[in-house]
Coordinates of C-alpha atoms in Angstrom, one line a residue:
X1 CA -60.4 25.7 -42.3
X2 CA -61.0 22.8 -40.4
X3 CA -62.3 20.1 -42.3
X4 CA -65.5 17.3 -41.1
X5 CA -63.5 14.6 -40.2
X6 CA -61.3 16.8 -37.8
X7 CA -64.6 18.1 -35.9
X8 CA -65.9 14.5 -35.9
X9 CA -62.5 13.2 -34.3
X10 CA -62.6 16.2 -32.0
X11 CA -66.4 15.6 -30.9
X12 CA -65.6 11.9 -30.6
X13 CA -62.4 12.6 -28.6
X14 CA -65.4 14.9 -26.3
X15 CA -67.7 11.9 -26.1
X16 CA -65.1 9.4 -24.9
X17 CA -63.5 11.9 -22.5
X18 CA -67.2 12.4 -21.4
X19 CA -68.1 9.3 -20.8
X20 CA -65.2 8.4 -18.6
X21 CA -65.1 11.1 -16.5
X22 CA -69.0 11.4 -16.0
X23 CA -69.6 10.2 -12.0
X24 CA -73.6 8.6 -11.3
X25 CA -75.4 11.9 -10.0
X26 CA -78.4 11.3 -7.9
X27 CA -81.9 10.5 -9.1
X28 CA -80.0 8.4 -12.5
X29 CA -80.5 11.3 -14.7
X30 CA -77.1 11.3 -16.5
X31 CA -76.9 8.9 -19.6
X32 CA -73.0 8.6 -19.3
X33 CA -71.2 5.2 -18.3
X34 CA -70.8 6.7 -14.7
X35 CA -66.9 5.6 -14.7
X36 CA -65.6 8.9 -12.9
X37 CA -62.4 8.1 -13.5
X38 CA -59.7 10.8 -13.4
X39 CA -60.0 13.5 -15.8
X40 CA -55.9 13.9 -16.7
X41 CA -56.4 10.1 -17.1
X42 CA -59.1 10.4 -19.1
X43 CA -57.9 13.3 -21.1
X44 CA -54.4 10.8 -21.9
X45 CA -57.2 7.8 -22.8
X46 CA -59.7 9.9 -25.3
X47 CA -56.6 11.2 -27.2
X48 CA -54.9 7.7 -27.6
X49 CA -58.3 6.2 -28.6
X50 CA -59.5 8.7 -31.5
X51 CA -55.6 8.8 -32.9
X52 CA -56.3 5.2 -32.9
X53 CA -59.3 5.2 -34.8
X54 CA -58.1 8.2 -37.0
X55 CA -55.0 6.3 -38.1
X56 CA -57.8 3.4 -39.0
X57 CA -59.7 5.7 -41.3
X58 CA -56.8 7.3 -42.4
X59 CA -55.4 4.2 -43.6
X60 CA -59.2 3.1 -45.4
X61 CA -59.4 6.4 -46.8
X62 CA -55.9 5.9 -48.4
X63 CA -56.4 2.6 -49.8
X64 CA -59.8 3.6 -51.4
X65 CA -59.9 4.0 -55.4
X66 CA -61.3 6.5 -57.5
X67 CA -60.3 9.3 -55.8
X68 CA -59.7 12.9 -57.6
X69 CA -56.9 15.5 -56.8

């Protein structure tokens, strides 16, 4: 069972990876960044930046008080 913060980290992994590998279309129509950078590059990048931010709410959800087990 895979629990909320997992499918958040995984969407937000989706999001970055989007937004870097997203190119400008014609007519502006695409909301992305438009970096179109290259996508095994990007795949490397979106996995280094949520395991970054994972290990920060990993180590806030640690430290926080009151917790039950």
């Amino acid at each position: 069972m895979v629990s909320l913060s997992q499918s958040a980290l995984f969407a937000l992994s989706g999001v970055i990876f989007g937004n870097l590998v997203t190119k400008g279309g014609p007519g502006g129509t695409s909301k992305a960044l438009h970096l179109g950078w290259n996508p095994t590059l990007a795949v490397v990048l979106a996995i280094v930046l949520t395991t970054a931010i994972g290990l920060l709410f990993g180590a806030v959800a640690a430290r926080s008080a009151g917790s039950t087990s």
